[in-house]
Amino acid sequence: MVYGGKPSRGCRTCRARRIKCDEGKPTCKQCAKSKRECAGYRNEFEIVHRDQTKSTVRRMTKALNKSRSTTSTLPSPRPSPTRQRTPDPIATLTVPLAQRAICYFASNFLYVPLGHMPHGHMDYLVPLIDGEPPDSALRSAFNACAIAALGNREKANNVNLTNLSLREHTVALAKTHAALGNPATASSDSTLATVLLLGLYESITAIKESRMLAWRSHVDGAIQIVKLRGRGQMRSTKTGTLLFQAVRHQVLGRALTSGTPPPRGVDWWMDSIGDGGHLLPGAAMHRFALRASELRAEAAALLRGITRTVENIALMQHMAHRVCLLDQEIASWLLALPPNLRFKTLCWLSYEEVGLSPGRPNNYSKIEVFPGRVDMYPDFVTARIWNTARTVRLVLASLSIRLTAWLNMPVDYRTTAEYVRSKAICEDTIADVISSVPYHLGWHTKQEGLFGNDTDRSGFACGHEDAIKALPAWFLVWALTCVKNHDMATDEQRIWVKSRLRFIADRVGIKYANLVNDLELRFPSMFIRQDGTMPSADSLRAGTFKGRPVPVSAMLTAVSTPRTPESMGSEGRRSSRG
């Protein structure tokens, strides 16, 4: 890391105001004098390992440009008039291809903390790439992702960006294989970051089912590197801490999409971890999600071939109680989040305002916003925390319905109070996910006077903020997949969600969205059928992928959250757009 001068030990509020702090405890005199809330002080870990700034990101871009001098001579890309693109202050045709790819990736995926809240994403790449040699595996993996992401949004004259990114990807794979065979580099930060980038490459370029397996293999490789190094060694540096958090998030996705428990269990990934002085909402949500995946795997193992004895019925009742308690714990945690981590309702939109006609046949796939509530979040990382909680709650409510079906057999489980409770949770949670979609896809940036985001806690490494960004769209894919495949989603919601996934794949360039969009699954009904507890008169369909039957074991699920007091109180109020 680059030395940036003597670090300030002033309170967060004075540092944000850029004034001298007297460092008084518990509240400094400057805050007391100005009647401001003192936001407290950073701990020693955060002071020593300070966040990188945008100037460091620019150094990374400059270093990458130098290392890719051969690529930079390629013809410049010509933007397609039919595609949404990030505005650039420099004329498009005057920017070399390599530089455009690097800037596009930095302005769409590198989310840099700006204030006292460390809400960043992949900001560990900044110090790592800054110190890498030109021919490193990390640079090749970065270039593969950058060129592939740019190629999915724009075209280049006489240059096949797909083949160019694939070439860089092939080089990165070969160099990573060599690094893994060398004890000196097998578990380095650079190697781990390269493996994570290779996993991202699969999401950007995924066009067939085998890419799901490729992504999982990269996640498994990252897990093995973390195991090799151990938690303590990983978390001894700021970069190592950020990498550990990134791998933990991949562990979460791996567990929830495969239905398997997290490797080494929840405690190994979470216990005695304060996240190096970082605020803990993301880590707390990781714990809830990992516990949910572990609980679901345990319940699935019990349901396979279990007999209906008195002891087993008591065991399943206890399991159902644990599921309910975990859901209540998540709901209570969300309601207790501080105001700066909550979302706000931006507006309510009627059917007419989104372009629909009540009482007439409507094409929900053509509208940008679903009628109803539209929510605004402090930043994209906070929005991801909420949608992770929401998908987790959908998983838990679906598991509760599945256990209810087993416990009440042969009585129709849909006549029980437990089913009514879980169904209401699912319906409310699905509505909450849908209300978050416009924010993720940039709709709010086009509505003048409707919002004011004064948190200034995070921002992309370069480029304009008022454009459709790839990172929040990527964050959204699994929440939308979970909604699309859920029994409680209405036909209109399902049509609209599928159209948003197509938009993410075709316009934003995250091709993985098309892959999951082709999976036509239904849960929890598919699992209930597998358990043999579905009422015989039920007509729910089994899942398919491109018209072919899909086994229940192949079902993909994801992660979700309840609403804030503000949103629940606003359900009776419908404010029109300004």
Coordinates of C-alpha atoms in Angstrom, one line a residue:
M1 CA 0.0 0.0 0.0
V2 CA 1.1 3.6 -0.7
Y3 CA 1.9 5.8 2.3
G4 CA -0.5 8.7 2.3
G5 CA 0.8 10.8 5.2
K6 CA 0.1 10.8 8.9
P7 CA -3.3 9.3 9.5
S8 CA -5.9 11.4 11.3
R9 CA -7.3 10.1 14.5
G10 CA -10.2 12.7 14.6
C11 CA -13.8 11.6 14.8
R12 CA -15.6 10.6 11.7
T13 CA -17.8 13.7 11.6
C14 CA -14.9 16.1 11.8
R15 CA -13.0 14.2 9.2
A16 CA -16.0 14.3 6.9
R17 CA -16.3 18.1 7.5
R18 CA -12.5 18.4 7.0
I19 CA -11.9 20.3 10.2
K20 CA -9.5 19.8 13.1
C21 CA -10.9 17.5 15.8
D22 CA -9.8 17.8 19.5
E23 CA -10.3 14.0 19.8
G24 CA -12.4 14.3 22.9
K25 CA -14.1 11.2 24.3
P26 CA -16.8 10.2 24.1
T27 CA -17.8 13.3 22.0
C28 CA -15.5 15.9 20.6
K29 CA -16.1 19.6 21.3
Q30 CA -16.4 20.5 17.7
C31 CA -19.5 18.3 17.3
A32 CA -20.9 19.4 20.6
K33 CA -20.4 23.1 19.7
S34 CA -22.1 22.7 16.3
K35 CA -24.9 20.5 17.8
R36 CA -24.0 17.6 15.5
E37 CA -24.0 13.9 16.3
C38 CA -20.4 12.7 16.8
A39 CA -20.0 9.6 14.7
G40 CA -17.2 8.2 16.9
Y41 CA -13.6 7.2 16.1
R42 CA -11.9 4.7 13.9
N43 CA -10.1 1.8 15.6
E44 CA -6.4 1.2 15.1
F45 CA -6.9 -1.4 12.4
E46 CA -8.9 1.0 10.2
I47 CA -6.4 3.9 10.9
V48 CA -3.3 1.8 9.9
H49 CA -4.9 0.2 6.9
R50 CA -6.7 3.2 5.4
D51 CA -9.1 2.9 2.5
Q52 CA -7.6 3.5 -0.9
T53 CA -8.9 6.6 -2.7
K54 CA -9.9 7.4 -6.2
S55 CA -6.4 8.7 -6.9
T56 CA -5.1 5.2 -6.2
V57 CA -7.6 3.8 -8.6
R58 CA -6.3 6.2 -11.2
R59 CA -2.8 4.9 -10.5
M60 CA -4.0 1.4 -11.1
T61 CA -5.6 2.4 -14.4
K62 CA -2.4 4.1 -15.5
A63 CA -0.3 1.0 -14.6
L64 CA -2.7 -1.3 -16.5
N65 CA -2.5 1.0 -19.5
K66 CA 1.3 0.7 -19.5
S67 CA 1.2 -3.1 -19.2
R68 CA -1.3 -3.4 -22.1
S69 CA 0.5 -1.3 -24.6
T70 CA 0.2 -3.9 -27.3
T71 CA -3.6 -4.2 -26.8
S72 CA -4.0 -0.4 -26.7
T73 CA -3.2 -0.2 -30.4
L74 CA -6.4 -2.1 -31.3
P75 CA -9.1 -0.1 -33.1
S76 CA -11.4 1.8 -30.8
P77 CA -14.9 0.5 -30.2
R78 CA -17.9 2.0 -31.9
P79 CA -20.9 2.2 -29.5
S80 CA -24.1 0.6 -30.7
P81 CA -26.9 3.2 -30.9
T82 CA -29.4 0.7 -29.4
R83 CA -27.4 0.0 -26.2
Q84 CA -27.3 2.0 -23.0
R85 CA -23.7 3.1 -22.3
T86 CA -21.9 5.0 -19.6
P87 CA -21.2 8.5 -20.7
D88 CA -17.6 9.4 -21.2
P89 CA -16.1 13.0 -21.1
I90 CA -13.7 12.0 -23.8
A91 CA -15.0 11.3 -27.3
T92 CA -15.6 7.5 -27.7
L93 CA -13.7 7.1 -30.9
T94 CA -10.5 8.8 -29.5
V95 CA -10.0 6.4 -26.6
P96 CA -7.9 3.2 -27.2
L97 CA -9.7 -0.1 -26.6
A98 CA -7.6 -1.2 -23.7
Q99 CA -8.1 2.0 -21.9
R100 CA -11.9 2.0 -22.5
A101 CA -12.1 -1.6 -21.2
I102 CA -10.2 -0.7 -18.0
C103 CA -12.3 2.4 -17.4
Y104 CA -15.5 0.6 -18.1
F105 CA -14.7 -2.1 -15.6
A106 CA -13.6 0.5 -13.0
S107 CA -16.7 2.6 -13.5
N108 CA -19.1 -0.5 -13.3
F109 CA -17.6 -2.9 -10.8
L110 CA -15.1 -1.2 -8.5
Y111 CA -17.1 0.4 -5.8
V112 CA -14.9 2.5 -3.6
P113 CA -15.7 3.6 0.0
L114 CA -15.7 7.4 0.2
G115 CA -16.9 8.2 3.7
H116 CA -16.5 6.6 7.1
M117 CA -18.6 3.6 6.1
P118 CA -16.5 0.9 4.4
H119 CA -19.2 0.0 1.8
G120 CA -17.0 -1.0 -1.1
H121 CA -16.8 -3.9 -3.5
M122 CA -13.7 -5.4 -5.0
D123 CA -11.7 -2.4 -3.7
Y124 CA -9.0 -4.9 -2.8
L125 CA -8.1 -4.9 -6.5
V126 CA -6.7 -1.4 -6.2
P127 CA -3.6 -2.1 -4.1
L128 CA -3.0 -5.6 -5.6
I129 CA -3.0 -4.6 -9.3
D130 CA -1.0 -1.5 -8.5
G131 CA 1.9 -3.7 -7.4
E132 CA 1.6 -6.5 -10.0
P133 CA 4.1 -7.1 -12.9
P134 CA 2.7 -6.6 -16.4
D135 CA 2.6 -10.4 -17.2
S136 CA 0.8 -11.5 -14.0
A137 CA -2.2 -13.8 -13.8
L138 CA -4.1 -11.1 -11.9
R139 CA -3.7 -8.6 -14.7
S140 CA -4.7 -11.2 -17.3
A141 CA -7.8 -12.1 -15.3
F142 CA -8.7 -8.4 -14.9
N143 CA -8.3 -7.7 -18.6
A144 CA -10.4 -10.8 -19.5
C145 CA -13.3 -9.4 -17.3
A146 CA -12.9 -5.8 -18.5
I147 CA -12.9 -6.7 -22.2
A148 CA -15.7 -9.2 -21.8
A149 CA -17.9 -6.7 -19.9
L150 CA -17.2 -4.0 -22.4
G151 CA -17.9 -6.3 -25.3
N152 CA -21.3 -7.2 -23.9
R153 CA -22.3 -3.6 -24.0
E154 CA -20.5 -2.2 -27.1
K155 CA -19.0 -3.4 -30.4
A156 CA -15.5 -2.7 -31.8
N157 CA -14.7 -2.3 -35.5
N158 CA -12.7 -5.3 -36.8
V159 CA -12.1 -6.6 -33.3
N160 CA -13.7 -9.6 -31.8
L161 CA -13.9 -8.7 -28.2
T162 CA -15.2 -12.1 -27.2
N163 CA -12.2 -13.8 -28.6
L164 CA -9.9 -11.2 -27.1
S165 CA -11.4 -11.7 -23.7
L166 CA -11.2 -15.4 -24.1
R167 CA -7.5 -15.2 -25.0
E168 CA -6.8 -13.2 -21.8
H169 CA -8.9 -15.7 -19.8
T170 CA -7.0 -18.6 -21.2
V171 CA -3.7 -16.9 -20.3
A172 CA -5.0 -16.2 -16.8
L173 CA -6.1 -19.8 -16.3
A174 CA -2.6 -21.1 -17.3
K175 CA -0.8 -18.6 -15.1
T176 CA -3.1 -19.4 -12.1
H177 CA -2.5 -23.1 -12.5
A178 CA 1.3 -22.4 -12.4
A179 CA 0.9 -20.1 -9.4
L180 CA -1.1 -22.8 -7.5
G181 CA 1.7 -25.3 -8.1
N182 CA 4.2 -23.0 -6.5
P183 CA 4.2 -23.0 -2.7
A184 CA 5.4 -19.4 -2.7
T185 CA 2.4 -18.1 -4.6
A186 CA -0.3 -20.8 -4.1
S187 CA -2.1 -18.9 -1.4
S188 CA -1.1 -15.3 -2.0
D189 CA -3.5 -12.4 -2.1
S190 CA -2.8 -12.0 -5.8
T191 CA -3.7 -15.7 -6.6
L192 CA -6.9 -15.5 -4.5
A193 CA -8.0 -12.3 -6.2
T194 CA -7.3 -13.9 -9.6
V195 CA -9.5 -16.9 -8.8
L196 CA -12.3 -14.5 -7.7
L197 CA -12.0 -12.6 -10.9
L198 CA -12.2 -15.8 -12.9
G199 CA -15.5 -16.6 -11.2
L200 CA -16.8 -13.1 -12.1
Y201 CA -15.7 -13.8 -15.7
E202 CA -18.1 -16.8 -15.8
S203 CA -21.0 -14.5 -14.7
I204 CA -20.2 -11.9 -17.3
T205 CA -19.9 -14.4 -20.2
A206 CA -22.2 -17.3 -19.2
I207 CA -24.1 -18.6 -22.2
K208 CA -24.6 -22.3 -21.4
E209 CA -25.3 -24.5 -18.4
S210 CA -21.7 -25.6 -18.0
R211 CA -20.8 -22.1 -16.8
M212 CA -22.6 -22.7 -13.6
L213 CA -20.3 -25.5 -12.8
A214 CA -17.3 -23.4 -13.9
W215 CA -18.3 -20.7 -11.4
R216 CA -18.7 -23.2 -8.6
S217 CA -15.3 -24.7 -9.3
H218 CA -13.7 -21.2 -9.0
V219 CA -15.6 -20.7 -5.7
D220 CA -14.3 -24.0 -4.4
G221 CA -10.8 -23.1 -5.4
A222 CA -11.0 -19.8 -3.5
I223 CA -12.3 -21.7 -0.4
Q224 CA -9.3 -24.0 -0.6
I225 CA -6.9 -21.1 -0.7
V226 CA -8.5 -19.6 2.4
K227 CA -8.4 -22.9 4.2
L228 CA -4.7 -23.2 3.3
R229 CA -3.9 -19.8 4.8
G230 CA -6.2 -20.0 7.8
R231 CA -8.5 -17.2 9.1
G232 CA -5.9 -15.5 11.3
Q233 CA -3.4 -15.1 8.5
M234 CA -6.0 -13.9 6.0
R235 CA -7.2 -11.2 8.4
S236 CA -3.8 -9.9 9.4
T237 CA -3.9 -7.2 6.7
K238 CA -6.5 -4.9 5.2
T239 CA -6.4 -6.5 1.8
G240 CA -6.5 -10.0 3.3
T241 CA -9.6 -9.0 5.3
L242 CA -11.4 -7.7 2.2
L243 CA -10.5 -10.9 0.3
F244 CA -11.8 -13.1 3.2
Q245 CA -15.1 -11.2 3.2
A246 CA -15.3 -11.6 -0.6
V247 CA -14.7 -15.4 -0.4
R248 CA -17.3 -15.6 2.4
H249 CA -19.9 -14.0 0.2
Q250 CA -19.1 -16.5 -2.5
V251 CA -19.4 -19.3 0.1
L252 CA -22.8 -18.0 0.9
G253 CA -23.9 -18.0 -2.7
R254 CA -22.4 -21.5 -3.3
A255 CA -24.3 -22.9 -0.3
L256 CA -27.7 -21.3 -1.1
T257 CA -27.6 -22.2 -4.8
S258 CA -26.6 -25.8 -4.3
G259 CA -28.6 -26.6 -1.1
T260 CA -25.5 -27.7 0.7
P261 CA -24.2 -26.5 4.1
P262 CA -21.2 -24.1 4.1
P263 CA -17.8 -25.9 4.1
R264 CA -16.4 -26.1 7.7
G265 CA -19.6 -24.8 9.1
V266 CA -20.9 -21.3 10.0
D267 CA -18.6 -20.9 13.0
W268 CA -15.4 -21.3 11.0
W269 CA -16.4 -18.4 8.8
M270 CA -17.9 -16.1 11.4
D271 CA -16.8 -16.8 15.0
S272 CA -14.5 -14.3 16.7
I273 CA -14.6 -12.1 13.6
G274 CA -15.1 -8.4 14.0
D275 CA -14.3 -7.7 10.4
G276 CA -11.2 -5.7 11.2
G277 CA -13.0 -2.6 12.5
H278 CA -15.5 -2.5 9.6
L279 CA -19.1 -1.9 10.4
L280 CA -20.9 -5.3 10.7
P281 CA -24.2 -5.2 8.9
G282 CA -22.8 -7.2 5.9
A283 CA -21.0 -9.7 8.2
A284 CA -24.2 -10.1 10.4
M285 CA -26.2 -10.8 7.3
H286 CA -23.6 -13.4 6.1
R287 CA -24.0 -15.1 9.5
F288 CA -27.8 -15.3 9.1
A289 CA -27.6 -16.5 5.5
L290 CA -25.0 -19.2 6.3
R291 CA -27.1 -20.4 9.3
A292 CA -30.1 -20.6 7.0
S293 CA -28.2 -22.6 4.4
E294 CA -27.0 -25.0 7.1
L295 CA -30.5 -25.3 8.6
R296 CA -32.0 -26.0 5.1
A297 CA -29.4 -28.7 4.4
E298 CA -30.1 -30.3 7.8
A299 CA -33.9 -30.3 7.1
A300 CA -33.5 -31.7 3.6
A301 CA -31.4 -34.6 5.0
L302 CA -34.1 -35.4 7.6
L303 CA -36.9 -35.3 5.0
R304 CA -35.2 -37.8 2.8
G305 CA -36.8 -41.1 3.6
I306 CA -37.8 -40.2 7.2
T307 CA -40.6 -42.4 8.7
R308 CA -43.5 -41.0 10.6
T309 CA -42.8 -42.1 14.2
V310 CA -43.6 -40.1 17.3
E311 CA -39.9 -39.3 17.8
N312 CA -39.5 -38.1 14.2
I313 CA -42.6 -36.0 14.3
A314 CA -41.2 -34.3 17.5
L315 CA -37.9 -33.9 15.7
M316 CA -39.6 -32.2 12.7
Q317 CA -41.6 -30.0 14.9
H318 CA -38.4 -28.8 16.6
M319 CA -36.9 -28.2 13.2
A320 CA -39.9 -26.1 12.1
H321 CA -39.6 -24.1 15.4
R322 CA -35.9 -23.4 14.6
V323 CA -36.8 -22.2 11.1
C324 CA -39.4 -19.8 12.6
L325 CA -37.0 -18.5 15.2
L326 CA -34.3 -17.7 12.7
D327 CA -36.7 -15.9 10.5
Q328 CA -37.9 -13.8 13.5
E329 CA -34.3 -13.1 14.4
I330 CA -33.6 -11.7 10.9
A331 CA -36.8 -9.6 10.9
S332 CA -36.0 -8.1 14.3
W333 CA -32.4 -7.4 13.2
L334 CA -33.6 -5.6 10.1
L335 CA -36.1 -3.5 12.1
A336 CA -33.3 -2.5 14.5
L337 CA -30.9 -1.2 11.8
P338 CA -30.0 2.5 12.2
P339 CA -31.6 5.1 10.0
N340 CA -28.4 5.4 7.8
L341 CA -28.8 1.7 6.8
R342 CA -32.5 1.8 5.9
F343 CA -34.2 2.4 2.6
K344 CA -36.8 5.1 2.0
T345 CA -39.9 5.0 -0.3
L346 CA -39.2 7.3 -3.2
C347 CA -42.7 7.3 -4.6
W348 CA -45.7 5.2 -5.4
L349 CA -46.6 4.6 -9.1
S350 CA -50.1 3.8 -10.3
Y351 CA -50.9 1.5 -13.3
E352 CA -51.4 4.5 -15.5
E353 CA -48.1 6.1 -14.5
V354 CA -46.1 3.0 -15.5
G355 CA -47.9 2.7 -18.8
L356 CA -50.6 0.1 -18.0
S357 CA -54.4 0.3 -18.4
P358 CA -56.4 -1.1 -15.5
G359 CA -59.0 -3.7 -16.6
R360 CA -57.4 -4.3 -20.0
P361 CA -54.8 -6.9 -21.1
N362 CA -51.3 -5.5 -20.4
N363 CA -47.8 -6.5 -21.4
Y364 CA -45.9 -6.4 -18.1
S365 CA -42.6 -7.2 -20.0
K366 CA -42.6 -3.8 -21.6
I367 CA -42.7 -1.6 -18.5
E368 CA -39.6 -0.4 -16.7
V369 CA -41.1 -0.2 -13.2
F370 CA -43.7 -2.5 -11.7
P371 CA -46.8 -0.5 -10.3
G372 CA -46.6 0.2 -6.6
R373 CA -43.8 1.2 -4.3
V374 CA -40.3 2.4 -5.5
D375 CA -37.6 2.4 -2.8
M376 CA -34.3 4.2 -2.6
Y377 CA -31.2 2.9 -0.7
P378 CA -28.2 4.7 0.8
D379 CA -25.8 2.8 -1.5
F380 CA -25.7 -0.4 -3.6
V381 CA -23.9 -2.5 -0.9
T382 CA -26.7 -1.6 1.6
A383 CA -29.2 -2.6 -1.0
R384 CA -27.5 -5.9 -1.4
I385 CA -27.6 -6.6 2.3
W386 CA -31.4 -6.0 2.3
N387 CA -32.0 -8.2 -0.7
T388 CA -29.8 -10.9 0.7
A389 CA -31.9 -10.9 3.8
R390 CA -35.1 -11.0 1.6
T391 CA -34.0 -14.0 -0.3
V392 CA -32.9 -15.7 2.9
R393 CA -36.4 -15.1 4.3
L394 CA -37.9 -16.5 1.2
V395 CA -35.8 -19.6 1.6
L396 CA -36.8 -20.0 5.3
A397 CA -40.5 -19.3 4.6
S398 CA -40.4 -21.9 1.8
L399 CA -38.7 -24.4 4.2
S400 CA -41.4 -23.7 6.8
I401 CA -44.1 -24.5 4.2
R402 CA -42.3 -27.7 3.3
L403 CA -42.1 -28.8 6.9
T404 CA -45.7 -27.9 7.5
A405 CA -46.7 -30.1 4.5
W406 CA -44.9 -33.1 6.1
L407 CA -46.2 -32.5 9.6
N408 CA -49.8 -32.2 8.5
M409 CA -50.0 -34.9 5.9
P410 CA -52.5 -36.1 4.8
V411 CA -54.3 -32.8 5.6
D412 CA -53.8 -30.2 2.9
Y413 CA -51.0 -28.0 4.3
R414 CA -52.6 -24.9 2.6
T415 CA -55.4 -24.9 5.2
T416 CA -53.0 -24.5 8.1
A417 CA -52.2 -21.3 10.1
E418 CA -48.5 -21.9 9.5
Y419 CA -49.0 -21.8 5.8
V420 CA -51.0 -18.6 5.9
R421 CA -48.2 -17.0 8.0
S422 CA -45.4 -18.1 5.6
K423 CA -47.4 -17.2 2.5
A424 CA -47.8 -13.6 3.8
I425 CA -44.1 -13.3 4.5
C426 CA -43.3 -14.5 1.0
E427 CA -45.8 -12.2 -0.7
D428 CA -44.5 -9.1 1.3
T429 CA -40.9 -10.1 0.7
I430 CA -41.4 -10.5 -3.1
A431 CA -43.0 -7.1 -3.2
D432 CA -40.0 -5.6 -1.4
V433 CA -37.5 -7.1 -3.8
I434 CA -39.5 -5.8 -6.8
S435 CA -39.6 -2.3 -5.1
S436 CA -35.8 -2.3 -5.0
V437 CA -35.3 -3.1 -8.7
P438 CA -35.6 0.5 -10.2
Y439 CA -32.9 1.7 -7.8
H440 CA -30.5 -1.1 -8.9
L441 CA -31.1 -0.4 -12.6
G442 CA -30.8 3.4 -12.4
W443 CA -34.4 4.5 -12.8
H444 CA -34.1 6.9 -9.9
T445 CA -31.3 8.8 -11.6
K446 CA -33.7 10.0 -14.3
Q447 CA -36.3 11.4 -12.0
E448 CA -35.4 15.0 -11.2
G449 CA -36.4 16.3 -7.8
L450 CA -37.5 12.9 -6.4
F451 CA -34.5 12.1 -4.3
G452 CA -31.4 13.4 -2.7
N453 CA -28.6 11.0 -1.9
D454 CA -26.5 12.9 0.6
T455 CA -24.7 10.0 2.2
D456 CA -21.7 10.2 -0.2
R457 CA -20.4 7.0 1.4
S458 CA -19.5 5.0 -1.7
G459 CA -18.9 5.6 -5.4
F460 CA -17.5 4.0 -8.5
A461 CA -13.8 4.3 -9.2
C462 CA -14.4 6.5 -12.2
G463 CA -17.1 7.5 -14.7
H464 CA -20.5 9.1 -14.2
E465 CA -22.8 7.9 -11.4
D466 CA -26.0 8.6 -13.3
A467 CA -25.9 5.6 -15.6
I468 CA -27.0 2.0 -15.5
K469 CA -24.2 0.2 -13.7
A470 CA -23.2 -3.5 -14.0
L471 CA -22.4 -4.1 -10.3
P472 CA -25.9 -3.4 -8.8
A473 CA -27.5 -5.3 -11.7
W474 CA -25.2 -8.3 -10.9
F475 CA -26.2 -7.9 -7.2
L476 CA -29.9 -8.2 -8.3
V477 CA -29.7 -11.4 -10.4
W478 CA -30.2 -13.9 -7.6
A479 CA -32.9 -12.0 -5.8
L480 CA -34.9 -11.8 -9.0
T481 CA -34.2 -15.5 -9.8
C482 CA -35.6 -16.4 -6.4
V483 CA -38.7 -14.3 -6.9
K484 CA -39.3 -15.6 -10.5
N485 CA -39.2 -19.2 -9.3
H486 CA -41.3 -18.8 -6.2
D487 CA -44.9 -20.2 -5.9
M488 CA -46.1 -17.0 -4.3
A489 CA -45.1 -14.6 -7.2
T490 CA -48.1 -13.6 -9.3
D491 CA -48.1 -14.2 -13.0
E492 CA -47.7 -10.4 -13.6
Q493 CA -44.8 -10.2 -11.2
R494 CA -43.1 -13.2 -12.8
I495 CA -43.5 -11.8 -16.3
W496 CA -42.0 -8.5 -15.2
V497 CA -39.1 -10.1 -13.3
K498 CA -38.2 -12.2 -16.3
S499 CA -38.1 -9.1 -18.5
R500 CA -35.7 -7.4 -16.0
L501 CA -33.4 -10.4 -16.1
R502 CA -33.4 -10.2 -19.9
F503 CA -32.6 -6.5 -19.6
I504 CA -29.7 -7.3 -17.2
A505 CA -28.3 -9.9 -19.7
D506 CA -28.9 -8.0 -23.0
R507 CA -28.5 -4.4 -22.0
V508 CA -26.2 -4.4 -19.0
G509 CA -24.1 -7.4 -20.2
I510 CA -24.4 -9.9 -17.3
K511 CA -25.1 -12.9 -19.4
Y512 CA -25.6 -15.2 -16.4
A513 CA -29.0 -13.5 -16.0
N514 CA -30.2 -15.2 -19.2
L515 CA -29.0 -18.6 -18.0
V516 CA -31.0 -18.4 -14.8
N517 CA -33.9 -16.9 -16.6
D518 CA -34.3 -20.0 -18.7
L519 CA -34.8 -22.1 -15.6
E520 CA -38.5 -22.5 -15.0
L521 CA -38.7 -23.8 -11.4
R522 CA -41.2 -23.6 -8.7
F523 CA -40.5 -23.7 -5.0
P524 CA -41.5 -24.8 -2.4
S525 CA -44.0 -26.9 -4.4
M526 CA -41.2 -28.9 -6.2
F527 CA -39.7 -30.0 -2.9
I528 CA -43.1 -30.8 -1.5
R529 CA -43.7 -33.1 -4.5
Q530 CA -40.3 -34.7 -3.9
D531 CA -41.3 -35.4 -0.3
G532 CA -44.6 -37.0 -1.4
T533 CA -46.7 -34.6 0.7
M534 CA -48.4 -32.6 -2.1
P535 CA -52.2 -33.0 -2.1
S536 CA -53.2 -35.2 -5.0
A537 CA -55.5 -32.7 -6.5
D538 CA -52.8 -30.1 -6.9
S539 CA -51.9 -29.0 -10.4
L540 CA -48.6 -27.1 -9.9
R541 CA -46.1 -27.8 -12.6
A542 CA -42.7 -29.3 -12.3
G543 CA -39.6 -27.3 -13.3
T544 CA -38.2 -27.1 -16.7
F545 CA -35.1 -25.7 -18.4
K546 CA -35.8 -24.8 -22.1
G547 CA -38.7 -27.2 -22.1
R548 CA -36.8 -30.1 -20.5
P549 CA -37.7 -31.5 -17.1
V550 CA -35.4 -30.3 -14.2
P551 CA -34.8 -32.6 -11.2
V552 CA -35.6 -30.9 -7.9
S553 CA -32.0 -31.4 -6.8
A554 CA -31.0 -28.9 -9.5
M555 CA -33.2 -26.1 -8.1
L556 CA -31.5 -22.8 -7.6
T557 CA -32.4 -20.6 -4.6
A558 CA -31.0 -17.4 -3.2
V559 CA -30.9 -15.0 -0.4
S560 CA -33.8 -12.0 1.0
T561 CA -35.3 -9.3 3.9
P562 CA -38.2 -7.6 5.7
R563 CA -39.1 -4.0 5.5
T564 CA -38.2 -1.0 7.7
P565 CA -40.8 0.7 9.9
E566 CA -40.9 3.5 7.4
S567 CA -41.9 1.3 4.5
M568 CA -44.4 -0.7 6.6
G569 CA -46.0 2.5 7.8
S570 CA -46.1 3.9 4.3
E571 CA -48.2 1.1 2.8
G572 CA -51.3 3.0 3.5
R573 CA -50.0 6.2 1.9
R574 CA -49.6 6.6 -1.9
S575 CA -47.7 9.6 -2.9
S576 CA -47.6 10.4 -6.6
R577 CA -44.5 11.5 -8.5
G578 CA -43.4 15.1 -8.1

